[in-house]
PDB file of C-alpha atoms and ligand atoms in Angstrom:
ATOM      1  CA  MET A   1      53.324   8.083 -16.444  1.00  0.00           C
ATOM      2  CA  LYS A   2      56.531   6.221 -17.207  1.00  0.00           C
ATOM      3  CA  TYR A   3      59.809   7.563 -15.834  1.00  0.00           C
ATOM      4  CA  SER A   4      63.396   6.585 -16.483  1.00  0.00           C
ATOM      5  CA  PRO A   5      65.239   4.830 -13.671  1.00  0.00           C
ATOM      6  CA  TRP A   6      67.635   7.180 -11.871  1.00  0.00           C
ATOM      7  CA  SER A   7      71.194   7.217 -13.112  1.00  0.00           C
ATOM      8  CA  LYS A   8      73.894   9.818 -12.695  1.00  0.00           C
ATOM      9  CA  ASP A   9      74.882   9.615 -16.364  1.00  0.00           C
ATOM     10  CA  ALA A  10      71.301  10.160 -17.533  1.00  0.00           C
ATOM     11  CA  ALA A  11      70.953  13.057 -15.099  1.00  0.00           C
ATOM     12  CA  LEU A  12      74.072  14.694 -16.550  1.00  0.00           C
ATOM     13  CA  VAL A  13      72.541  14.444 -20.034  1.00  0.00           C
ATOM     14  CA  VAL A  14      69.425  16.235 -18.725  1.00  0.00           C
ATOM     15  CA  LEU A  15      71.524  18.927 -17.058  1.00  0.00           C
ATOM     16  CA  ALA A  16      73.605  19.451 -20.190  1.00  0.00           C
ATOM     17  CA  THR A  17      70.478  20.657 -22.003  1.00  0.00           C
ATOM     18  CA  LEU A  18      70.254  23.520 -19.479  1.00  0.00           C
ATOM     19  CA  ARG A  19      73.919  24.533 -19.565  1.00  0.00           C
ATOM     20  CA  GLU A  20      73.217  27.961 -21.120  1.00  0.00           C
ATOM     21  CA  GLU A  21      70.261  28.866 -18.878  1.00  0.00           C
ATOM     22  CA  LYS A  22      70.558  31.695 -16.385  1.00  0.00           C
ATOM     23  CA  GLY A  23      69.400  30.796 -12.846  1.00  0.00           C
ATOM     24  CA  PRO A  24      69.017  27.143 -13.813  1.00  0.00           C
ATOM     25  CA  VAL A  25      68.590  25.432 -10.434  1.00  0.00           C
ATOM     26  CA  LEU A  26      64.788  25.284 -10.414  1.00  0.00           C
ATOM     27  CA  MET A  27      64.676  24.358 -14.100  1.00  0.00           C
ATOM     28  CA  ALA A  28      67.251  21.626 -13.482  1.00  0.00           C
ATOM     29  CA  LEU A  29      65.306  20.138 -10.583  1.00  0.00           C
ATOM     30  CA  GLN A  30      62.067  20.236 -12.612  1.00  0.00           C
ATOM     31  CA  ALA A  31      63.793  18.619 -15.585  1.00  0.00           C
ATOM     32  CA  LEU A  32      65.226  15.854 -13.398  1.00  0.00           C
ATOM     33  CA  GLN A  33      61.811  15.239 -11.844  1.00  0.00           C
ATOM     34  CA  ASN A  34      60.226  15.097 -15.296  1.00  0.00           C
ATOM     35  CA  GLU A  35      62.803  12.512 -16.370  1.00  0.00           C
ATOM     36  CA  PHE A  36      62.969  10.336 -13.243  1.00  0.00           C
ATOM     37  CA  GLY A  37      59.680  11.084 -11.482  1.00  0.00           C
ATOM     38  CA  TYR A  38      61.437  12.632  -8.492  1.00  0.00           C
ATOM     39  CA  VAL A  39      64.628  14.393  -7.482  1.00  0.00           C
ATOM     40  CA  HIS A  40      67.081  11.726  -6.322  1.00  0.00           C
ATOM     41  CA  ALA A  41      69.205  12.536  -3.241  1.00  0.00           C
ATOM     42  CA  GLU A  42      72.369  12.496  -5.390  1.00  0.00           C
ATOM     43  CA  ALA A  43      70.889  15.201  -7.613  1.00  0.00           C
ATOM     44  CA  VAL A  44      71.503  17.948  -5.055  1.00  0.00           C
ATOM     45  CA  GLY A  45      75.281  17.596  -5.292  1.00  0.00           C
ATOM     46  CA  LEU A  46      75.126  16.925  -9.020  1.00  0.00           C
ATOM     47  CA  VAL A  47      73.150  20.111  -9.755  1.00  0.00           C
ATOM     48  CA  ALA A  48      75.320  22.138  -7.373  1.00  0.00           C
ATOM     49  CA  ASN A  49      78.532  21.006  -9.062  1.00  0.00           C
ATOM     50  CA  PHE A  50      77.166  21.299 -12.578  1.00  0.00           C
ATOM     51  CA  PHE A  51      75.988  24.900 -12.156  1.00  0.00           C
ATOM     52  CA  ASN A  52      78.672  25.997  -9.661  1.00  0.00           C
ATOM     53  CA  LYS A  53      76.178  26.564  -6.839  1.00  0.00           C
ATOM     54  CA  SER A  54      76.336  25.498  -3.220  1.00  0.00           C
ATOM     55  CA  ARG A  55      74.488  22.417  -2.024  1.00  0.00           C
ATOM     56  CA  ALA A  56      72.583  24.763   0.305  1.00  0.00           C
ATOM     57  CA  ASP A  57      71.340  26.783  -2.702  1.00  0.00           C
ATOM     58  CA  VAL A  58      70.047  23.646  -4.405  1.00  0.00           C
ATOM     59  CA  HIS A  59      68.607  22.167  -1.215  1.00  0.00           C
ATOM     60  CA  GLY A  60      66.816  25.454  -0.516  1.00  0.00           C
ATOM     61  CA  VAL A  61      65.107  25.418  -3.901  1.00  0.00           C
ATOM     62  CA  LEU A  62      64.274  21.718  -3.596  1.00  0.00           C
ATOM     63  CA  THR A  63      62.604  22.105  -0.222  1.00  0.00           C
ATOM     64  CA  PHE A  64      60.845  25.407  -1.016  1.00  0.00           C
ATOM     65  CA  TYR A  65      58.705  24.166  -3.903  1.00  0.00           C
ATOM     66  CA  HIS A  66      56.012  21.685  -2.866  1.00  0.00           C
ATOM     67  CA  ASP A  67      55.762  20.236  -6.364  1.00  0.00           C
ATOM     68  CA  LEU A  68      59.313  18.893  -6.255  1.00  0.00           C
ATOM     69  CA  ARG A  69      59.355  15.331  -4.925  1.00  0.00           C
ATOM     70  CA  THR A  70      62.291  13.595  -3.237  1.00  0.00           C
ATOM     71  CA  THR A  71      60.714  10.156  -3.322  1.00  0.00           C
ATOM     72  CA  PRO A  72      59.669   8.150  -6.394  1.00  0.00           C
ATOM     73  CA  ALA A  73      56.261   8.956  -7.805  1.00  0.00           C
ATOM     74  CA  THR A  74      53.425   6.496  -7.378  1.00  0.00           C
ATOM     75  CA  ASP A  75      51.430   5.313 -10.401  1.00  0.00           C
ATOM     76  CA  ASN A  76      48.756   7.981  -9.946  1.00  0.00           C
ATOM     77  CA  GLN A  77      49.687  11.466  -8.805  1.00  0.00           C
ATOM     78  CA  ILE A  78      46.726  13.566  -7.714  1.00  0.00           C
ATOM     79  CA  SER A  79      47.006  17.163  -6.532  1.00  0.00           C
ATOM     80  CA  ILE A  80      44.061  19.318  -5.559  1.00  0.00           C
ATOM     81  CA  CYS A  81      44.499  23.070  -5.834  1.00  0.00           C
ATOM     82  CA  VAL A  82      43.959  24.646  -2.437  1.00  0.00           C
ATOM     83  CA  ALA A  83      44.772  28.214  -3.461  1.00  0.00           C
ATOM     84  CA  GLU A  84      42.161  30.919  -2.848  1.00  0.00           C
ATOM     85  CA  ALA A  85      40.069  30.801  -6.034  1.00  0.00           C
ATOM     86  CA  CYS A  86      39.664  27.044  -5.875  1.00  0.00           C
ATOM     87  CA  GLN A  87      38.980  27.075  -2.140  1.00  0.00           C
ATOM     88  CA  ALA A  88      36.148  29.527  -2.815  1.00  0.00           C
ATOM     89  CA  VAL A  89      34.445  26.908  -4.985  1.00  0.00           C
ATOM     90  CA  GLY A  90      34.937  23.913  -2.720  1.00  0.00           C
ATOM     91  CA  SER A  91      38.418  22.513  -3.243  1.00  0.00           C
ATOM     92  CA  ARG A  92      38.961  21.773   0.458  1.00  0.00           C
ATOM     93  CA  GLN A  93      35.890  19.532   0.567  1.00  0.00           C
ATOM     94  CA  LEU A  94      36.906  17.926  -2.727  1.00  0.00           C
ATOM     95  CA  GLU A  95      40.374  17.313  -1.274  1.00  0.00           C
ATOM     96  CA  LYS A  96      38.861  15.564   1.756  1.00  0.00           C
ATOM     97  CA  ASP A  97      36.601  13.448  -0.473  1.00  0.00           C
ATOM     98  CA  VAL A  98      39.483  12.530  -2.785  1.00  0.00           C
ATOM     99  CA  LYS A  99      41.709  11.566   0.166  1.00  0.00           C
ATOM    100  CA  ILE A 100      38.979   9.285   1.489  1.00  0.00           C
ATOM    101  CA  LYS A 101      38.383   7.694  -1.920  1.00  0.00           C
ATOM    102  CA  PHE A 102      41.955   7.456  -3.232  1.00  0.00           C
ATOM    103  CA  GLY A 103      44.087   7.426  -0.062  1.00  0.00           C
ATOM    104  CA  ALA A 104      47.487   8.905   0.656  1.00  0.00           C
ATOM    105  CA  GLU A 105      48.434   9.703  -2.943  1.00  0.00           C
ATOM    106  CA  VAL A 106      46.667  13.102  -2.839  1.00  0.00           C
ATOM    107  CA  HIS A 107      48.771  16.245  -2.493  1.00  0.00           C
ATOM    108  CA  ASP A 108      48.024  19.938  -2.074  1.00  0.00           C
ATOM    109  CA  GLY A 109      48.600  22.144  -5.085  1.00  0.00           C
ATOM    110  CA  TYR A 110      48.886  25.911  -5.147  1.00  0.00           C
ATOM    111  CA  CYS A 111      47.279  27.325  -8.276  1.00  0.00           C
ATOM    112  CA  PHE A 112      47.574  25.495 -11.560  1.00  0.00           C
ATOM    113  CA  GLY A 113      46.708  28.621 -13.562  1.00  0.00           C
ATOM    114  CA  ASN A 114      43.210  27.357 -14.235  1.00  0.00           C
ATOM    115  CA  CYS A 115      41.387  29.401 -11.602  1.00  0.00           C
ATOM    116  CA  ALA A 116      38.298  30.136 -13.731  1.00  0.00           C
ATOM    117  CA  LEU A 117      37.526  26.409 -13.846  1.00  0.00           C
ATOM    118  CA  GLY A 118      37.920  25.601 -10.171  1.00  0.00           C
ATOM    119  CA  PRO A 119      37.974  23.513  -8.230  1.00  0.00           C
ATOM    120  CA  CYS A 120      41.007  22.358 -10.113  1.00  0.00           C
ATOM    121  CA  ALA A 121      42.964  19.118  -9.849  1.00  0.00           C
ATOM    122  CA  MET A 122      46.056  17.738 -11.513  1.00  0.00           C
ATOM    123  CA  VAL A 123      46.054  14.027 -12.234  1.00  0.00           C
ATOM    124  CA  ASN A 124      49.282  12.521 -13.565  1.00  0.00           C
ATOM    125  CA  GLY A 125      50.313  15.914 -14.911  1.00  0.00           C
ATOM    126  CA  ALA A 126      46.996  16.687 -16.631  1.00  0.00           C
ATOM    127  CA  ILE A 127      44.776  19.515 -15.430  1.00  0.00           C
ATOM    128  CA  VAL A 128      41.168  18.655 -14.541  1.00  0.00           C
ATOM    129  CA  GLY A 129      38.908  21.713 -14.415  1.00  0.00           C
ATOM    130  CA  ARG A 130      35.661  21.863 -12.424  1.00  0.00           C
ATOM    131  CA  ALA A 131      36.976  18.729 -10.799  1.00  0.00           C
ATOM    132  CA  THR A 132      34.678  16.159  -9.249  1.00  0.00           C
ATOM    133  CA  LEU A 133      35.333  12.700  -7.862  1.00  0.00           C
ATOM    134  CA  ASP A 134      34.071  11.155 -11.097  1.00  0.00           C
ATOM    135  CA  LYS A 135      36.271  13.343 -13.287  1.00  0.00           C
ATOM    136  CA  ILE A 136      39.314  12.557 -11.157  1.00  0.00           C
ATOM    137  CA  ALA A 137      38.545   8.827 -11.208  1.00  0.00           C
ATOM    138  CA  LYS A 138      38.298   8.943 -15.027  1.00  0.00           C
ATOM    139  CA  ALA A 139      41.554  10.884 -15.322  1.00  0.00           C
ATOM    140  CA  ARG A 140      43.351   8.194 -13.267  1.00  0.00           C
ATOM    141  CA  THR A 141      42.595   5.454 -15.778  1.00  0.00           C
TER     142      THR A 141
HETATM  143  S1  FES B 201      43.464  28.940  -7.573  1.00  0.00           S
HETATM  144 FE1  FES B 201      43.203  26.922  -8.229  1.00  0.00          FE
HETATM  145  S2  FES B 201      43.938  26.915 -10.261  1.00  0.00           S
HETATM  146 FE2  FES B 201      44.311  28.922  -9.558  1.00  0.00          FE
END
């Protein structure tokens, strides 16, 4: 997945698309992450000023949601759903196996809305249902 390099001007363009939204902080942080691959440290103040919120409001949202990253994304982002339905069909073991095979780039996820096809993984933004090591390896390429 290719991301734009962080710039304040580009971030303001992203935020301008959300100007009319109500309760836009989470949407703004998601949009910035989609554009740059992560939420840059400067984005907290930028979002706060743009939407007339406190830095604490923005920081609270940023640190509450596990899917929001504050460091640049690596080439392959792998999340394994560890919510209840996927745990019931082996996602914890899959998570351990994936961590051993692919290293530190594996993150916990909390329901990708694909519970009927668990265990579920997300690889570079794409959902992998009934995930296995082979399916995840294929999705990385
Ligand atoms: S519980 Fe895993 S996708 Fe919903």
